[in-house]
């Protein structure tokens, strides 16, 4: 998946429609114009005549690699039931083949919409194709489903923007501590099977790369490629081990000023590693507003996180499902950015928000759990 260049934005609607009409599916910036926002019904034919108000909706969630997924489970159950639907919400803690079986079973049970937070966005194309063949609508939730036509909509916080906010926070945090560089940093990315991991990393590098090029930033380990920075399975122990190795190899005398961490779980593992090595805690970014990380931010340890309120993401998804049920086009606000390799998937993108100690109180004022952590 790639972001589409400005050239694609300039593509005329006529040529975009002509390409779409040919059913062309090459990974070319030119294939993604897709018409105007909202004009999404022509392609995969998601919105048809609607379906029964008490239809079965399947929600296939990945592993519990961060708190947002656990929250999503209960929210989907509550919100789908409140809207009158039957809900089948599943985690796939045992991995990809379990998730494939779960999606297949949702299709067999006759689910009208299947919402998928993919473990590996590239390995469920036959299952989502089966869903389409059975007449269901497929919504990619939080993570894009890749290399298939059989995905109708994408609903997520803007992942590229998340990465950009993380990159900027890393720079701001280090500058606040030490006004002038150069700064030593290390880079961590998420699990390479998760379609989001590269997008977060690319967004962050969009901000950090110019500073690496001009010498303001230095990665002492030399590990600046996504493939070197990845954390298999989003596992804390893998990030901690890698940080231990980096510290031993490159920071016996050098100072470590900052670490780009793609989420809160990994941020805390990185901080643990640094503390165990007897070093000062550097500026560490994060994502997800996890309870322990919000506490750490309030205490002045982890530098930043991202607020991507799961309640709003689930609400937006259930809103799409209600529209489909009524035979209407679900709301989308982006038909340019999220190319899954064969098509640009019409997306409803929500705006992520950076949170540091500065704005932690305002950021979670409306959150019943997190607001309790920021008083005082
Ligand atoms: C989500 C992040 C989360 C990560 C690990 C990503 O796909 O977008 O919010 O931290 O998965 O669970």
CSV table of C-alpha atoms in Angstrom, one decimal, residues 169 172 180 205 291 349 376:
chain,number,residue,atom,x,y,z
A,169,UNK,CA,6.9,14.5,18.8
A,172,UNK,CA,10.0,18.3,19.8
A,180,UNK,CA,20.7,21.8,20.0
A,205,UNK,CA,10.4,8.9,8.3
A,291,UNK,CA,-3.5,3.1,30.8
A,349,UNK,CA,-10.4,8.3,8.1
A,376,UNK,CA,-3.8,16.7,39.8
